[in-house]
Short mmCIF file of C-alpha atoms and ligand atoms in Angstrom, two decimals:
data_model
loop_
_atom_site.label_atom_id
_atom_site.label_comp_id
_atom_site.label_asym_id
_atom_site.label_seq_id
_atom_site.Cartn_x
_atom_site.Cartn_y
_atom_site.Cartn_z
CA UNK O 1 3.45 -14.74 -9.03
CA UNK O 2 5.38 -11.45 -9.22
CA UNK O 3 6.49 -8.73 -11.61
CA UNK O 4 10.20 -9.14 -11.50
CA UNK O 5 11.24 -10.72 -14.79
CA UNK O 6 14.08 -10.86 -17.28
CA UNK O 7 13.82 -9.25 -20.68
CA UNK O 8 16.66 -10.02 -22.95
CA UNK O 9 18.76 -11.14 -20.09
CA UNK O 10 18.20 -8.02 -17.95
CA UNK O 11 16.03 -7.90 -14.84
CA UNK O 12 13.04 -5.66 -14.82
CA UNK O 13 10.73 -4.49 -12.07
CA UNK O 14 7.47 -4.14 -13.95
CA UNK O 15 8.43 -1.76 -16.90
CA UNK O 16 11.71 -0.53 -15.35
CA UNK O 17 15.28 -1.81 -15.65
CA UNK O 18 16.62 -2.78 -12.30
CA UNK O 19 20.14 -1.74 -13.45
CA UNK O 20 18.90 1.69 -14.17
CA UNK O 21 17.35 2.05 -10.83
CA UNK O 22 20.52 0.88 -9.12
CA UNK O 23 22.56 3.40 -11.02
CA UNK O 24 20.10 6.23 -10.19
CA UNK O 25 19.29 5.42 -6.57
CA UNK O 26 22.34 3.41 -5.37
CA UNK O 27 22.57 0.13 -3.60
CA UNK O 28 21.62 -1.64 -1.35
CA UNK O 29 18.12 -0.84 -2.71
CA UNK O 30 14.73 -2.17 -1.96
CA UNK O 31 12.37 -2.24 -4.97
CA UNK O 32 8.67 -3.10 -4.61
CA UNK O 33 6.23 -3.84 -7.41
CA UNK O 34 2.92 -2.03 -7.00
CA UNK O 35 1.05 -4.45 -9.26
CA UNK O 36 2.38 -7.40 -7.25
CA UNK O 37 1.30 -5.93 -3.96
CA UNK O 38 -2.16 -5.04 -5.22
CA UNK O 39 -2.57 -8.45 -6.93
CA UNK O 40 -1.47 -10.39 -3.80
CA UNK O 41 -3.95 -8.35 -1.63
CA UNK O 42 -6.81 -8.95 -4.04
CA UNK O 43 -6.06 -12.59 -4.53
CA UNK O 44 -5.88 -13.18 -0.75
CA UNK O 45 -8.94 -11.01 0.04
CA UNK O 46 -11.11 -12.59 -2.66
CA UNK O 47 -10.21 -16.07 -1.41
CA UNK O 48 -12.53 -15.40 1.52
CA UNK O 49 -15.41 -13.93 -0.51
CA UNK O 50 -17.61 -16.81 0.65
CA UNK O 51 -17.38 -15.51 4.25
CA UNK O 52 -18.27 -12.27 5.92
CA UNK O 53 -14.70 -11.12 6.46
CA UNK O 54 -12.23 -8.31 6.96
CA UNK O 55 -8.62 -8.52 5.76
CA UNK O 56 -6.29 -6.65 8.15
CA UNK O 57 -2.89 -6.41 6.48
CA UNK O 58 -0.13 -7.06 9.19
CA UNK O 59 1.80 -3.73 9.21
CA UNK O 60 4.98 -5.14 10.59
CA UNK O 61 5.73 -7.21 7.39
CA UNK O 62 6.34 -3.95 5.40
CA UNK O 63 5.25 -0.71 6.97
CA UNK O 64 6.41 1.83 4.49
CA UNK O 65 3.77 4.59 4.35
CA UNK O 66 3.35 4.34 0.57
CA UNK O 67 2.78 0.73 0.80
CA UNK O 68 0.16 1.15 3.50
CA UNK O 69 -1.66 3.80 1.45
CA UNK O 70 -1.63 1.52 -1.57
CA UNK O 71 -3.17 -1.37 0.35
CA UNK O 72 -5.67 1.03 2.11
CA UNK O 73 -6.86 2.13 -1.23
CA UNK O 74 -7.32 -1.46 -2.16
CA UNK O 75 -9.69 -1.78 0.92
CA UNK O 76 -7.33 -3.30 3.44
CA UNK O 77 -7.83 -2.90 7.16
CA UNK O 78 -4.71 -3.25 9.23
CA UNK O 79 -3.24 -5.28 12.17
CA UNK O 80 -0.88 -3.22 14.18
CA UNK O 81 1.51 -4.29 17.08
CA UNK O 82 2.61 -0.80 18.46
CA UNK O 83 1.62 2.82 18.80
CA UNK O 84 4.09 3.51 16.01
CA UNK O 85 2.26 1.15 13.63
CA UNK O 86 -1.08 2.56 14.66
CA UNK O 87 0.31 6.10 13.76
CA UNK O 88 1.47 4.85 10.41
CA UNK O 89 -1.88 3.10 9.60
CA UNK O 90 -3.92 6.19 10.42
CA UNK O 91 -1.54 8.44 8.42
CA UNK O 92 -2.04 6.07 5.46
CA UNK O 93 -5.75 6.69 5.69
CA UNK O 94 -6.87 3.43 7.05
CA UNK O 95 -10.29 3.84 8.71
CA UNK O 96 -9.83 3.26 12.50
CA UNK O 97 -12.74 0.78 12.54
CA UNK O 98 -10.71 -1.46 10.27
CA UNK O 99 -7.69 -1.58 12.68
CA UNK O 100 -6.96 -4.34 15.17
CA UNK O 101 -4.25 -4.08 17.74
CA UNK O 102 -2.21 -7.17 18.76
CA UNK O 103 0.91 -7.48 20.95
CA UNK O 104 1.82 -8.81 24.42
CA UNK O 105 3.20 -5.53 25.90
CA UNK O 106 0.80 -2.66 24.97
CA UNK O 107 1.71 0.34 27.16
CA UNK O 108 -0.97 2.58 28.65
CA UNK O 109 -0.12 5.42 26.30
CA UNK O 110 -0.47 3.18 23.33
CA UNK O 111 -3.86 1.89 24.65
CA UNK O 112 -4.87 5.50 25.01
CA UNK O 113 -3.91 6.34 21.43
CA UNK O 114 -5.79 3.43 20.13
CA UNK O 115 -8.97 4.27 22.11
CA UNK O 116 -8.76 7.93 20.99
CA UNK O 117 -8.55 6.80 17.40
CA UNK O 118 -11.51 4.37 17.79
CA UNK O 119 -10.01 1.18 16.58
CA UNK O 120 -12.09 -1.85 15.98
CA UNK O 121 -10.60 -4.07 18.74
CA UNK O 122 -7.64 -4.93 20.88
CA UNK O 123 -6.46 -8.53 20.79
CA UNK O 124 -5.64 -8.87 24.47
CA UNK O 125 -2.84 -11.20 25.51
CA UNK O 126 -3.13 -11.35 29.33
CA UNK O 127 -5.44 -10.67 32.16
CA UNK O 128 -3.07 -7.90 33.39
CA UNK O 129 -3.57 -6.11 30.03
CA UNK O 130 -7.30 -6.53 30.29
CA UNK O 131 -7.32 -4.72 33.65
CA UNK O 132 -5.10 -2.01 32.20
CA UNK O 133 -7.37 -1.48 29.10
CA UNK O 134 -10.40 -1.27 31.33
CA UNK O 135 -8.68 1.37 33.53
CA UNK O 136 -7.52 3.47 30.59
CA UNK O 137 -10.81 3.29 28.85
CA UNK O 138 -12.57 4.26 32.10
CA UNK O 139 -10.33 7.44 32.29
CA UNK O 140 -11.26 8.32 28.72
CA UNK O 141 -15.00 7.57 29.30
CA UNK O 142 -14.93 4.97 26.55
CA UNK O 143 -15.68 1.29 26.10
CA UNK O 144 -12.82 -0.71 24.59
CA UNK O 145 -13.82 -3.54 22.22
CA UNK O 146 -11.59 -6.49 22.80
CA UNK O 147 -10.93 -10.10 21.85
CA UNK O 148 -8.73 -12.40 23.81
CA UNK O 149 -5.82 -13.92 21.92
CA UNK O 150 -6.17 -17.60 22.58
CA UNK O 151 -3.09 -19.77 22.53
CA UNK O 152 -4.51 -22.99 21.09
CA UNK O 153 -1.33 -24.97 21.66
CA UNK O 154 -0.90 -26.27 18.19
CA UNK O 155 2.48 -26.78 16.46
CA UNK O 156 2.65 -24.64 13.27
CA UNK O 157 5.66 -26.69 12.06
CA UNK O 158 7.64 -23.61 11.33
CA UNK O 159 10.83 -21.87 12.58
CA UNK O 160 10.88 -21.74 16.40
CA UNK O 161 11.32 -17.91 16.35
CA UNK O 162 8.13 -17.43 14.33
CA UNK O 163 6.00 -20.10 16.11
CA UNK O 164 3.64 -18.35 18.43
CA UNK O 165 0.72 -20.66 19.31
CA UNK O 166 2.38 -23.28 21.46
CA UNK O 167 2.17 -23.39 25.31
CA UNK O 168 5.79 -22.45 25.58
CA UNK O 169 5.32 -19.20 23.55
CA UNK O 170 4.82 -15.87 25.26
CA UNK O 171 1.77 -15.06 23.26
CA UNK O 172 -1.98 -15.03 24.22
CA UNK O 173 -3.61 -17.00 27.01
CA UNK O 174 -4.22 -20.76 27.24
CA UNK O 175 -7.79 -21.87 26.89
CA UNK O 176 -8.64 -22.03 30.58
CA UNK O 177 -7.20 -18.63 31.35
CA UNK O 178 -8.92 -17.23 28.31
CA UNK O 179 -12.25 -18.26 29.69
CA UNK O 180 -11.37 -16.58 32.93
CA UNK O 181 -10.46 -13.45 31.07
CA UNK O 182 -13.78 -13.39 29.10
CA UNK O 183 -15.64 -13.89 32.38
CA UNK O 184 -13.69 -10.93 33.83
CA UNK O 185 -15.00 -8.69 31.02
CA UNK O 186 -18.53 -9.30 32.18
CA UNK O 187 -17.82 -7.38 35.31
CA UNK O 188 -15.85 -4.53 33.61
CA UNK O 189 -17.60 -1.37 32.78
CA UNK O 190 -15.19 -0.18 30.15
CA UNK O 191 -14.49 -3.37 28.12
CA UNK O 192 -16.70 -5.22 25.82
CA UNK O 193 -15.68 -8.63 24.41
CA UNK O 194 -16.53 -8.76 20.81
CA UNK O 195 -14.28 -11.38 19.37
CA UNK O 196 -11.91 -14.34 19.66
CA UNK O 197 -8.39 -14.19 18.31
CA UNK O 198 -5.39 -16.41 17.57
CA UNK O 199 -2.21 -16.28 15.61
CA UNK O 200 -0.27 -19.42 15.68
CA UNK O 201 2.87 -18.51 13.71
CA UNK O 202 4.34 -17.39 10.45
CA UNK O 203 5.51 -18.96 7.15
CA UNK O 204 3.24 -21.87 7.55
CA UNK O 205 3.23 -24.09 4.50
CA UNK O 206 0.28 -26.42 5.35
CA UNK O 207 -3.18 -25.41 6.39
CA UNK O 208 -3.77 -28.23 8.86
CA UNK O 209 -2.41 -26.35 11.91
CA UNK O 210 -4.76 -23.48 11.07
CA UNK O 211 -7.71 -25.78 10.98
CA UNK O 212 -6.59 -27.51 14.18
CA UNK O 213 -6.54 -24.06 15.87
CA UNK O 214 -9.90 -23.20 14.32
CA UNK O 215 -11.46 -26.41 15.71
CA UNK O 216 -10.19 -25.41 19.25
CA UNK O 217 -11.57 -21.93 18.84
CA UNK O 218 -14.97 -23.17 17.68
CA UNK O 219 -15.21 -25.52 20.73
CA UNK O 220 -14.27 -22.54 22.90
CA UNK O 221 -16.96 -20.44 21.19
CA UNK O 222 -19.55 -22.90 22.36
CA UNK O 223 -18.22 -22.46 25.94
CA UNK O 224 -18.52 -18.67 25.61
CA UNK O 225 -22.14 -18.94 24.50
CA UNK O 226 -22.87 -21.12 27.47
CA UNK O 227 -21.39 -18.51 29.69
CA UNK O 228 -23.84 -15.98 28.16
CA UNK O 229 -21.15 -14.19 25.99
CA UNK O 230 -22.14 -13.22 22.47
CA UNK O 231 -19.25 -12.34 20.25
CA UNK O 232 -19.17 -11.11 16.63
CA UNK O 233 -15.58 -11.58 15.30
CA UNK O 234 -13.29 -14.49 14.85
CA UNK O 235 -9.70 -13.29 14.15
CA UNK O 236 -7.57 -16.11 12.75
CA UNK O 237 -4.34 -14.02 12.51
CA UNK O 238 -1.82 -14.29 9.65
CA UNK O 239 0.87 -16.74 8.89
CA UNK O 240 0.31 -18.12 5.49
CA UNK O 241 3.69 -18.99 3.95
CA UNK O 242 5.28 -18.06 0.68
CA UNK O 243 7.64 -19.58 -1.78
CA UNK O 244 11.21 -18.63 -0.90
CA UNK O 245 12.93 -21.73 -2.29
CA UNK O 246 11.08 -25.08 -2.71
CA UNK O 247 8.20 -24.64 -0.29
CA UNK O 248 4.78 -25.24 -1.73
CA UNK O 249 2.54 -23.15 0.45
CA UNK O 250 -1.21 -23.49 -0.02
CA UNK O 251 -2.95 -20.92 -2.14
CA UNK O 252 -5.21 -18.67 -0.10
CA UNK O 253 -8.25 -20.07 -1.97
CA UNK O 254 -7.50 -23.48 -0.44
CA UNK O 255 -7.47 -21.87 2.97
CA UNK O 256 -10.54 -19.86 2.12
CA UNK O 257 -12.41 -22.88 0.97
CA UNK O 258 -11.61 -24.88 4.05
CA UNK O 259 -12.75 -22.02 6.20
CA UNK O 260 -15.97 -21.54 4.30
CA UNK O 261 -16.73 -25.29 4.96
CA UNK O 262 -16.16 -25.06 8.70
CA UNK O 263 -17.86 -21.74 9.23
CA UNK O 264 -20.92 -22.21 7.01
CA UNK O 265 -23.27 -22.07 10.02
CA UNK O 266 -21.18 -19.91 12.34
CA UNK O 267 -22.46 -16.32 12.56
CA UNK O 268 -19.12 -14.71 13.03
CA UNK O 269 -17.12 -12.08 10.91
CA UNK O 270 -13.80 -13.58 10.13
CA UNK O 271 -10.70 -11.28 10.40
CA UNK O 272 -7.48 -12.22 8.65
CA UNK O 273 -4.07 -10.77 9.32
CA UNK O 274 -1.82 -11.56 6.32
CA UNK O 275 1.58 -10.00 6.25
CA UNK O 276 4.25 -12.10 4.47
CA UNK O 277 1.86 -13.54 1.85
CA UNK O 278 1.00 -9.98 0.68
CA UNK O 279 4.54 -8.34 0.89
CA UNK O 280 7.10 -11.12 0.68
CA UNK O 281 7.28 -11.57 -3.00
CA UNK O 282 6.35 -8.08 -3.80
CA UNK O 283 9.88 -6.81 -3.29
CA UNK O 284 13.48 -7.51 -3.99
CA UNK O 285 16.70 -6.23 -2.49
CA UNK O 286 19.40 -5.17 -4.95
CA UNK O 287 22.98 -5.23 -3.84
CA UNK O 288 26.40 -4.65 -5.63
CA UNK O 289 29.36 -6.95 -5.34
CA UNK O 290 32.05 -4.73 -3.81
CA UNK O 291 34.84 -7.42 -3.80
CA UNK O 292 35.27 -11.13 -4.64
CA UNK O 293 37.72 -13.22 -2.65
CA UNK O 294 38.59 -16.85 -2.61
CA UNK O 295 40.53 -19.09 -0.27
CA UNK O 296 41.25 -22.78 -0.65
CA UNK O 297 37.79 -23.81 0.55
CA UNK O 298 35.46 -20.79 -0.13
CA UNK O 299 34.43 -18.18 -2.71
CA UNK O 300 33.15 -15.11 -1.15
CA UNK O 301 31.07 -12.41 -2.70
CA UNK O 302 31.40 -9.34 -0.51
CA UNK O 303 28.35 -7.22 -1.30
CA UNK O 304 27.21 -3.85 -0.03
CA UNK O 305 23.94 -5.11 1.49
CA UNK O 306 24.29 -6.66 4.96
CA UNK O 307 22.53 -8.09 7.93
CA UNK O 308 21.49 -4.57 8.96
CA UNK O 309 19.59 -4.30 5.68
CA UNK O 310 18.17 -7.81 5.51
CA UNK O 311 18.49 -9.79 8.77
CA UNK O 312 16.52 -12.83 7.99
CA UNK O 313 19.38 -15.12 6.83
CA UNK O 314 21.40 -14.17 10.00
CA UNK O 315 18.31 -14.35 12.41
CA UNK O 316 16.48 -17.37 11.12
CA UNK O 317 18.98 -19.03 8.70
CA UNK O 318 16.37 -18.03 6.02
CA UNK O 319 16.82 -18.70 2.41
CA UNK O 320 16.44 -15.84 -0.18
CA UNK O 321 16.73 -16.75 -3.76
CA UNK O 322 19.58 -14.78 -5.48
CA UNK O 323 19.78 -13.94 -9.14
CA UNK O 324 21.98 -11.79 -11.34
CA UNK O 325 20.50 -8.49 -12.47
CA UNK O 326 22.17 -9.02 -15.79
CA UNK O 327 22.63 -12.58 -16.92
CA UNK O 328 26.09 -13.46 -18.05
CA UNK O 329 25.71 -17.23 -18.37
CA UNK O 330 29.06 -17.98 -16.73
CA UNK O 331 29.98 -21.34 -15.17
CA UNK O 332 28.35 -22.05 -11.83
CA UNK O 333 30.39 -21.87 -8.61
CA UNK O 334 29.64 -22.09 -4.94
CA UNK O 335 29.64 -18.82 -3.01
CA UNK O 336 29.13 -17.42 0.37
CA UNK O 337 27.39 -13.99 -0.10
CA UNK O 338 28.46 -11.81 2.76
CA UNK O 339 28.13 -8.24 3.87
CA UNK O 340 30.72 -5.81 5.18
CA UNK O 341 29.54 -5.94 8.82
CA UNK O 342 32.00 -7.09 11.43
CA UNK O 343 30.16 -10.25 12.49
CA UNK O 344 30.59 -13.70 11.16
CA UNK O 345 26.85 -13.98 11.25
CA UNK O 346 26.60 -11.30 8.56
CA UNK O 347 25.70 -13.22 5.47
CA UNK O 348 22.92 -13.22 2.93
CA UNK O 349 23.53 -16.72 1.62
CA UNK O 350 25.89 -19.59 2.40
CA UNK O 351 27.20 -22.33 -0.01
CA UNK O 352 25.12 -20.97 -2.70
CA UNK O 353 25.47 -22.04 -6.40
CA UNK O 354 25.51 -19.07 -8.59
CA UNK O 355 26.85 -18.47 -12.11
CA UNK O 356 30.28 -16.84 -11.91
CA UNK O 357 29.90 -13.32 -10.59
CA UNK O 358 32.44 -10.49 -10.89
CA UNK O 359 33.25 -7.44 -8.89
CA UNK O 360 30.90 -4.50 -9.55
CA UNK O 361 28.03 -6.67 -10.72
CA UNK O 362 24.43 -6.53 -9.21
CA UNK O 363 22.57 -9.26 -7.49
CA UNK O 364 18.84 -9.40 -6.66
CA UNK O 365 17.68 -10.99 -3.47
CA UNK O 366 14.11 -12.19 -4.04
CA UNK O 367 11.28 -12.43 -1.55
CA UNK O 368 12.62 -9.42 0.29
CA UNK O 369 9.31 -7.39 0.58
CA UNK O 370 8.29 -8.75 4.01
CA UNK O 371 10.44 -8.59 7.10
CA UNK O 372 13.14 -7.00 4.96
CA UNK O 373 13.38 -3.23 5.42
CA UNK O 374 11.13 -3.32 8.54
CA UNK O 375 13.76 -5.36 10.43
CA UNK O 376 16.69 -3.29 9.22
CA UNK O 377 18.91 -1.20 11.54
CA UNK O 378 21.80 1.15 11.61
CA UNK O 379 24.31 -1.33 12.93
CA UNK O 380 27.99 -0.45 12.06
CA UNK O 381 26.55 3.12 11.40
CA UNK O 382 25.19 2.02 8.04
CA UNK O 383 22.60 4.47 6.79
CA UNK O 384 19.37 2.47 5.89
CA UNK O 385 18.64 1.69 2.31
CA UNK O 386 16.39 3.45 -0.18
CA UNK O 387 12.90 2.03 -0.82
CA UNK O 388 11.26 2.39 -4.27
CA UNK O 389 7.87 1.55 -5.48
CA UNK O 390 7.61 0.74 -9.26
CA UNK O 391 4.18 1.06 -10.72
CA UNK O 392 4.24 0.27 -14.42
CA UNK O 393 6.91 2.62 -15.85
CA UNK O 394 6.60 5.07 -12.83
CA UNK O 395 9.07 5.09 -10.00
CA UNK O 396 8.24 6.56 -6.62
CA UNK O 397 10.80 6.99 -3.82
CA UNK O 398 8.89 5.49 -1.02
CA UNK O 399 11.80 6.18 1.48
CA UNK O 400 15.05 8.05 0.68
CA UNK O 401 18.23 6.60 1.49
CA UNK O 402 19.44 7.75 4.93
CA UNK O 403 22.43 10.11 5.09
CA UNK O 404 25.23 10.31 7.65
CA UNK O 405 23.50 13.30 9.15
CA UNK O 406 20.36 11.14 9.63
CA UNK O 407 22.52 8.73 11.59
CA UNK O 408 23.33 11.36 14.23
CA UNK O 409 20.23 13.53 14.07
CA UNK O 410 18.88 12.39 17.52
CA UNK O 411 22.21 12.45 19.27
CA UNK O 412 23.63 15.29 21.40
C1 LIG L 501 3.24 -11.11 12.53
C2 LIG L 501 1.86 -11.15 12.82
C3 LIG L 501 0.99 -11.40 11.76
C4 LIG L 501 1.43 -11.58 10.26
O1 LIG L 501 2.07 -12.74 10.11
P1 LIG L 501 2.47 -13.27 8.59
O2 LIG L 501 3.18 -14.52 8.83
O3 LIG L 501 3.39 -12.15 8.09
O4 LIG L 501 1.27 -13.38 7.82
C5 LIG L 501 -0.37 -11.40 11.92
N1 LIG L 501 -0.86 -11.31 13.27
C6 LIG L 501 -0.06 -11.10 14.27
C7 LIG L 501 -0.63 -10.92 15.62
C8 LIG L 501 1.34 -10.97 14.12
O5 LIG L 501 2.16 -10.93 15.14
#
């Protein structure tokens, strides 16, 4: 459910015409719907009302400061994966005690920043990291609260690049090494184990892998108790999928209900780290057709948005639904929708059926709110796009379009 709808054949973001926004702010243009963001957050969060829980939005999905502020106001905690994301979350007013910090390569400086802020916990991904956290916390005279990220070795049945909970992935520790790590904490003065963590992958369209991972963690929880370790938190990560094309991902309430059944007698506070399911369908990217061109086998729409703006199709072969911003009702043709970048991998869609599109017309790429702008770059010296938040009939520039001067601002 989102708030990008046609009125009399013209696409609107909430109460505002997308064409008017494109004229005023230029293209390529990211447009987010505040109502959709809030609604997705509340729908997700309330799905776990039966459980003592904390929803920590995964900042990397969409880290725009205005987006983070909006979610913080809705009560979200945050999951960060870098010092930069921690900085953003704190700037957005997220209370430090609602922040968890994941990631395989936390540097000492980042650990120091997180300890100074007083975050809830570090999700630790190696024994070496544990040693480093103990050392840094010791220097600061603090005790770091941690959980170990357990790699439960389950197949999330998603794209290999976004599968993270299998033995071959770089993330977390296998069950045996996790137990060793927890035992290490018992001899550490500046680390306290307060939780267990896992995150098995992204864009999951079935809850079974989550439940399989949960079973493994609950068995592990018994082992921890036998070892004399009492923890308080069970972090199940993010990963719930969304509808890009024809997927039918489970509704969060289905996940919430399944968890409530399994955790009825388990005295742990559950942490969830949703990213895509909150942000994905809360945003679109609007792009203008610069040229059209056909050869005997292909019709190309050459648009002003490219892989530097939205890399998911190039990186993962992902599907983004594309629609006209103004419906013309022309005859359907098959197109490759490509950007201006000098790479054959620069495409937004291939062999896509669209109603006939003409030069100068606008297209909307749906489901671009997550891993869209955050994965953008300046490749080919393309200034990054503008990000807008539409809230009813109000429009906020959440990030101005970059200028050529911005491109060279940090260069000598
Ligand atoms: C990316 C990530 C998430 C969010 O994943 P989604 O699929 O966007 O929900 C949550 N936790 C961790 C540790 C992550 O790396």
